[in-house]
Amino acid sequence: MIEEKYRFAAEYMVTTTEIVHKTGLMVVAMRDRYAKLLMPLGPNTNHLGMMYAGSLYCLGEVSGAAIFVVAFDVTKYVPIVKEASIRYRAPALTDVTVEMSVTEERVASMERELQEKGKTDFVMDLELKDAAGTVVSLFRGTWQFRKMSPGFELKQNPR
Amino acid sequence: MIEEKYRFAAEYMVTTTEIVHKTGLMVVAMRDRYAKLLMPLGPNTNHLGMMYAGSLYCLGEVSGAAIFVVAFDVTKYVPIVKEASIRYRAPALTDVTVEMSVTEERVASMERELQEKGKTDFVMDLELKDAAGTVVSLFRGTWQFRKMSPGFELKQNPR
């Protein structure tokens, strides 16, 4: 379930970049400091009938935006991805989901760094799972959350 | 320029996975042991007007298939990606290209391992460049090339 206050951000996240929208990526759940995303097999099926490696990567990459949205003030800060890696463990033959959460303490500590330095790094390890709960991929991303520049505007409203 | 003998494989590579086709990924050049790919900015533009991080990843990931095609017998072997990492150095505000090549010696050595063990690992470091030649991302992938299983068939012919 997506909490009402996160509905706009959840929609924005999966529609604002055309190619992400075309993967069919969905936000399954969002509440304070927790999110769950789903990548459907459909348009992401490769020539072997399994989920394309790049789509699995995108599921991990967008998770940085998802955790940012449920933990930080989206009108003050902006997330960017610095680097990421993914390890493919098993073929994904179903839709794939990922869950993520962050503690209040960690958010508070990052908020302090944002106030002091204007930026903070965030490393997150994720398990991407198929419908049976098998971990198909391991993802590690490093994002930077930054104070938004004055006059900064997002490209467009979500569809 | 794409050498005539690689035209079919080049087309297959960018069309067989629906989501890759939708990125608009193009094969710019293919000859023995060399390939150049291009990811257009268009459908890959994010909310900040730059190329989406996941699309840059896909450009690197598909490079494993590209180098495989120009160096190995595609009727005997098949490539899979084991793991990959990407570091984002500068925003990509134009189309992005990547070039890759492999020496005859390295191919010969991998061919021997394929004969002996039925598989061989291939690590490749790539520089993803914008239209001005600036390196926007550094990609490292580890692929495994394997003997095709008996009876193995690809999903479909290219469109």
Coordinates of C-alpha atoms in Angstrom, one line a residue:
Chain A
M1 CA 0.0 0.0 0.0
I2 CA 1.2 3.5 -0.8
E3 CA 0.5 6.0 1.9
E4 CA -1.5 8.9 0.6
K5 CA 1.2 11.5 1.1
Y6 CA 3.6 9.5 -1.1
R7 CA 1.2 9.0 -4.0
F8 CA 2.4 11.9 -6.1
A9 CA 6.1 11.1 -5.6
A10 CA 5.5 7.4 -6.4
E11 CA 3.8 8.3 -9.6
Y12 CA 6.4 10.9 -10.6
M13 CA 9.2 8.4 -9.9
V14 CA 8.0 5.8 -12.4
T15 CA 6.7 8.1 -15.1
T16 CA 9.0 11.1 -15.5
T17 CA 11.7 9.2 -17.4
E18 CA 10.2 7.8 -20.5
I19 CA 12.3 4.7 -20.6
V20 CA 11.6 3.8 -17.0
H21 CA 7.9 4.3 -17.6
K22 CA 8.2 1.8 -20.5
T23 CA 9.7 -0.9 -18.3
G24 CA 6.4 -0.9 -16.4
L25 CA 8.2 -0.4 -13.1
M26 CA 5.7 -0.1 -10.2
V27 CA 5.7 1.2 -6.7
V28 CA 4.0 -1.5 -4.6
A29 CA 4.3 0.1 -1.2
M30 CA 5.5 3.3 0.4
R31 CA 5.3 4.4 4.0
D32 CA 7.8 6.4 6.2
R33 CA 11.3 5.0 5.6
Y34 CA 10.1 1.9 3.7
A35 CA 9.3 1.1 0.0
K36 CA 8.7 -1.9 -2.2
L37 CA 9.1 -1.8 -6.0
L38 CA 8.2 -4.3 -8.7
M39 CA 9.7 -4.8 -12.1
P40 CA 7.3 -6.8 -14.4
L41 CA 8.7 -9.5 -16.6
G42 CA 6.6 -8.5 -19.7
P43 CA 8.5 -5.8 -21.7
N44 CA 11.7 -6.7 -19.9
T45 CA 12.0 -10.3 -21.2
N46 CA 15.2 -11.0 -23.1
H47 CA 15.9 -13.5 -26.0
L48 CA 16.2 -16.3 -23.4
G49 CA 12.8 -15.7 -21.9
M50 CA 14.2 -14.3 -18.6
M51 CA 14.3 -10.7 -17.3
Y52 CA 16.9 -8.6 -19.1
A53 CA 20.0 -7.8 -16.9
G54 CA 19.6 -4.1 -17.5
S55 CA 16.0 -4.0 -16.2
L56 CA 17.1 -5.7 -13.0
Y57 CA 19.8 -3.0 -12.7
C58 CA 17.1 -0.3 -13.2
L59 CA 15.0 -1.8 -10.4
G60 CA 18.0 -1.4 -8.0
E61 CA 18.9 2.0 -9.3
V62 CA 15.4 3.5 -8.9
S63 CA 15.4 2.2 -5.3
G64 CA 17.7 5.1 -4.4
A65 CA 15.0 7.6 -5.5
A66 CA 12.3 5.5 -3.6
I67 CA 14.1 5.5 -0.3
F68 CA 15.0 9.2 -0.7
V69 CA 11.3 10.0 -1.2
V70 CA 10.1 8.2 2.0
A71 CA 12.9 9.6 4.2
F72 CA 13.8 13.1 3.1
D73 CA 12.2 16.4 2.2
V74 CA 11.8 16.2 -1.6
T75 CA 11.3 20.0 -1.8
K76 CA 14.7 20.7 -0.3
Y77 CA 17.0 17.9 -1.4
V78 CA 17.7 15.9 -4.6
P79 CA 19.2 12.4 -5.0
I80 CA 21.9 11.4 -7.6
V81 CA 23.5 8.0 -8.1
K82 CA 27.3 8.0 -8.0
E83 CA 28.0 4.4 -8.6
A84 CA 26.4 1.0 -8.5
S85 CA 27.1 -2.7 -9.0
I86 CA 25.0 -5.8 -9.5
R87 CA 25.7 -9.5 -9.3
Y88 CA 23.4 -11.9 -11.2
R89 CA 22.8 -15.0 -9.2
A90 CA 19.9 -16.8 -10.8
P91 CA 17.7 -16.2 -13.9
A92 CA 14.6 -14.2 -13.2
L93 CA 11.6 -15.9 -14.8
T94 CA 8.9 -13.9 -13.0
D95 CA 8.2 -10.3 -12.0
V96 CA 10.9 -9.2 -9.6
T97 CA 10.5 -7.1 -6.4
V98 CA 12.8 -5.3 -4.0
E99 CA 12.2 -4.0 -0.5
M100 CA 14.2 -1.3 1.2
S101 CA 14.1 0.6 4.5
V102 CA 16.2 3.0 6.5
T103 CA 16.2 3.7 10.3
E104 CA 15.2 7.0 11.9
E105 CA 18.6 7.2 13.4
R106 CA 20.4 7.0 10.0
V107 CA 18.0 9.5 8.5
A108 CA 18.7 11.9 11.4
S109 CA 22.5 11.5 11.0
M110 CA 22.2 12.2 7.3
E111 CA 20.0 15.2 7.9
R112 CA 22.7 16.6 10.1
E113 CA 25.3 16.1 7.4
L114 CA 23.0 17.7 4.8
Q115 CA 22.6 20.8 7.0
E116 CA 26.4 21.0 7.6
K117 CA 27.9 20.1 4.2
G118 CA 25.0 20.4 1.8
K119 CA 25.4 16.7 0.8
T120 CA 25.5 13.2 2.2
D121 CA 26.4 9.8 0.7
F122 CA 24.1 6.9 1.1
V123 CA 25.1 3.3 0.4
M124 CA 22.4 0.7 0.2
D125 CA 22.5 -3.1 -0.4
L126 CA 19.5 -4.7 -2.0
E127 CA 18.2 -8.2 -2.7
L128 CA 16.2 -8.5 -5.9
K129 CA 13.7 -11.4 -5.5
D130 CA 11.6 -13.4 -7.9
A131 CA 8.0 -14.4 -7.1
A132 CA 9.1 -17.5 -5.1
G133 CA 11.4 -15.3 -2.9
T134 CA 14.6 -16.5 -4.6
V135 CA 17.3 -13.8 -4.6
V136 CA 18.0 -13.4 -8.4
S137 CA 20.4 -10.4 -8.0
L138 CA 22.4 -8.5 -5.4
F139 CA 22.6 -4.7 -6.0
R140 CA 24.7 -2.2 -4.2
G141 CA 24.3 1.5 -4.9
T142 CA 26.0 4.7 -3.7
W143 CA 23.8 7.7 -4.0
Q144 CA 24.4 11.3 -3.0
F145 CA 21.6 13.4 -1.5
R146 CA 22.2 17.1 -2.0
K147 CA 20.6 20.4 -1.2
M148 CA 18.6 21.6 -4.1
S149 CA 20.2 24.5 -5.9
P150 CA 18.2 27.8 -5.8
G151 CA 15.9 28.1 -8.8
F152 CA 16.1 24.3 -9.4
E153 CA 13.1 23.0 -11.2
L154 CA 12.0 19.5 -12.2
K155 CA 11.4 18.8 -15.9
Q156 CA 7.7 18.3 -15.7
N157 CA 4.7 17.1 -13.7
P158 CA 4.0 13.4 -13.8
R159 CA 1.5 12.2 -16.4
Chain B
M1 CA 30.1 0.9 -40.6
I2 CA 28.7 -2.5 -39.9
E3 CA 30.3 -5.3 -41.9
E4 CA 27.8 -7.2 -44.0
K5 CA 28.3 -10.5 -42.1
Y6 CA 27.4 -8.8 -38.8
R7 CA 24.2 -7.0 -40.0
F8 CA 21.8 -9.8 -38.8
A9 CA 23.4 -10.0 -35.4
A10 CA 23.6 -6.2 -35.0
E11 CA 19.9 -6.0 -35.7
Y12 CA 19.0 -8.9 -33.5
M13 CA 21.0 -7.5 -30.5
V14 CA 19.1 -4.2 -30.4
T15 CA 15.6 -5.5 -31.2
T16 CA 15.1 -8.9 -29.5
T17 CA 14.6 -7.5 -26.0
E18 CA 11.6 -5.1 -26.2
I19 CA 12.9 -2.7 -23.5
V20 CA 16.3 -2.4 -25.2
H21 CA 14.6 -1.7 -28.5
K22 CA 12.7 1.1 -26.8
T23 CA 15.9 2.8 -25.6
G24 CA 16.8 3.3 -29.2
L25 CA 20.2 1.7 -28.8
M26 CA 22.1 1.5 -32.1
V27 CA 25.0 -0.4 -33.4
V28 CA 27.2 2.2 -35.2
A29 CA 30.1 -0.1 -36.3
M30 CA 31.0 -3.7 -36.3
R31 CA 34.0 -5.5 -37.8
D32 CA 36.1 -8.4 -36.6
R33 CA 36.8 -7.9 -32.9
Y34 CA 35.6 -4.3 -32.8
A35 CA 32.2 -2.7 -32.2
K36 CA 30.8 0.8 -31.4
L37 CA 27.4 1.4 -29.9
L38 CA 25.3 4.5 -29.4
M39 CA 22.6 5.3 -26.8
P40 CA 20.5 8.2 -27.9
L41 CA 19.5 10.8 -25.4
G42 CA 15.8 11.0 -26.5
P43 CA 13.8 8.4 -24.7
N44 CA 16.5 8.1 -22.1
T45 CA 16.3 11.6 -20.7
N46 CA 15.5 11.8 -17.0
H47 CA 13.8 14.5 -14.9
L48 CA 16.9 16.6 -14.9
G49 CA 17.3 16.6 -18.7
M50 CA 20.3 14.3 -18.7
M51 CA 20.7 10.6 -19.7
Y52 CA 19.1 8.2 -17.2
A53 CA 21.7 6.3 -15.2
G54 CA 20.0 3.0 -16.0
S55 CA 20.3 3.6 -19.8
L56 CA 24.0 4.3 -19.4
Y57 CA 24.2 1.0 -17.6
C58 CA 22.4 -0.8 -20.5
L59 CA 24.8 0.7 -23.0
G60 CA 27.7 -1.0 -21.1
E61 CA 25.8 -4.2 -20.5
V62 CA 24.9 -4.8 -24.2
S63 CA 28.5 -4.3 -25.1
G64 CA 29.2 -7.8 -23.8
A65 CA 26.9 -9.2 -26.5
A66 CA 28.4 -6.9 -29.1
I67 CA 32.0 -8.0 -28.5
F68 CA 30.8 -11.6 -28.3
V69 CA 29.2 -11.3 -31.7
V70 CA 32.3 -9.9 -33.5
A71 CA 34.7 -12.4 -31.8
F72 CA 33.0 -15.7 -31.4
D73 CA 30.9 -18.2 -33.3
V74 CA 27.3 -17.2 -32.3
T75 CA 26.0 -20.6 -33.5
K76 CA 28.1 -22.4 -30.9
Y77 CA 28.4 -20.2 -27.9
V78 CA 26.1 -17.8 -25.9
P79 CA 27.1 -14.9 -23.6
I80 CA 25.6 -14.2 -20.2
V81 CA 26.5 -11.3 -17.9
K82 CA 27.6 -12.4 -14.4
E83 CA 28.2 -9.0 -12.7
A84 CA 28.8 -5.4 -13.6
S85 CA 29.5 -2.0 -12.0
I86 CA 29.3 1.5 -13.2
R87 CA 30.7 4.8 -12.0
Y88 CA 29.0 8.0 -13.0
R89 CA 31.6 10.8 -13.6
A90 CA 29.7 13.6 -15.4
P91 CA 26.2 14.2 -16.5
A92 CA 25.4 13.0 -20.1
L93 CA 23.6 15.7 -22.0
T94 CA 24.0 14.2 -25.5
D95 CA 23.9 10.8 -27.1
V96 CA 26.5 8.5 -25.6
T97 CA 28.8 6.1 -27.4
V98 CA 31.1 3.3 -26.4
E99 CA 33.8 1.5 -28.4
M100 CA 35.2 -1.9 -27.6
S101 CA 37.8 -4.3 -29.1
V102 CA 39.5 -7.5 -28.3
T103 CA 42.8 -8.9 -29.6
E104 CA 43.1 -12.0 -31.7
E105 CA 45.4 -13.5 -29.0
R106 CA 42.8 -13.1 -26.3
V107 CA 40.1 -14.6 -28.5
A108 CA 42.3 -17.6 -29.2
S109 CA 43.0 -18.1 -25.6
M110 CA 39.3 -17.9 -24.7
E111 CA 38.5 -20.3 -27.6
R112 CA 40.9 -22.8 -26.0
E113 CA 39.2 -22.5 -22.6
L114 CA 35.8 -22.9 -24.3
Q115 CA 36.9 -26.1 -25.9
E116 CA 38.4 -27.5 -22.7
K117 CA 35.9 -26.3 -20.1
G118 CA 32.8 -25.4 -22.1
K119 CA 32.9 -21.8 -20.7
T120 CA 35.2 -18.8 -20.3
D121 CA 35.0 -15.6 -18.3
F122 CA 35.5 -12.2 -20.0
V123 CA 36.1 -9.0 -18.1
M124 CA 35.9 -5.7 -20.0
D125 CA 36.4 -2.1 -19.0
L126 CA 34.6 0.5 -21.0
E127 CA 34.5 4.3 -21.3
L128 CA 31.1 5.7 -22.1
K129 CA 31.6 9.1 -23.9
D130 CA 29.4 12.0 -24.7
A131 CA 29.4 13.8 -28.1
A132 CA 32.4 16.0 -27.0
G133 CA 34.4 12.9 -26.1
T134 CA 34.1 13.4 -22.3
V135 CA 34.0 10.2 -20.3
V136 CA 30.6 10.3 -18.6
S137 CA 30.7 6.8 -17.1
L138 CA 33.1 4.0 -16.4
F139 CA 31.7 0.5 -16.8
R140 CA 33.2 -2.8 -15.9
G141 CA 31.4 -6.0 -16.8
T142 CA 32.1 -9.7 -16.3
W143 CA 30.5 -11.9 -18.8
Q144 CA 30.6 -15.7 -19.3
F145 CA 30.7 -17.2 -22.7
R146 CA 29.4 -20.7 -22.8
K147 CA 28.9 -23.6 -25.2
M148 CA 25.3 -23.6 -26.3
S149 CA 23.2 -26.4 -24.9
P150 CA 22.0 -29.0 -27.4
G151 CA 18.5 -28.1 -28.6
F152 CA 19.0 -24.5 -27.5
E153 CA 16.9 -22.0 -29.5
L154 CA 16.7 -18.3 -29.4
K155 CA 13.3 -16.8 -28.7
Q156 CA 12.6 -15.2 -32.1
N157 CA 14.0 -13.8 -35.2
P158 CA 14.7 -10.1 -35.2
R159 CA 12.0 -7.9 -36.4

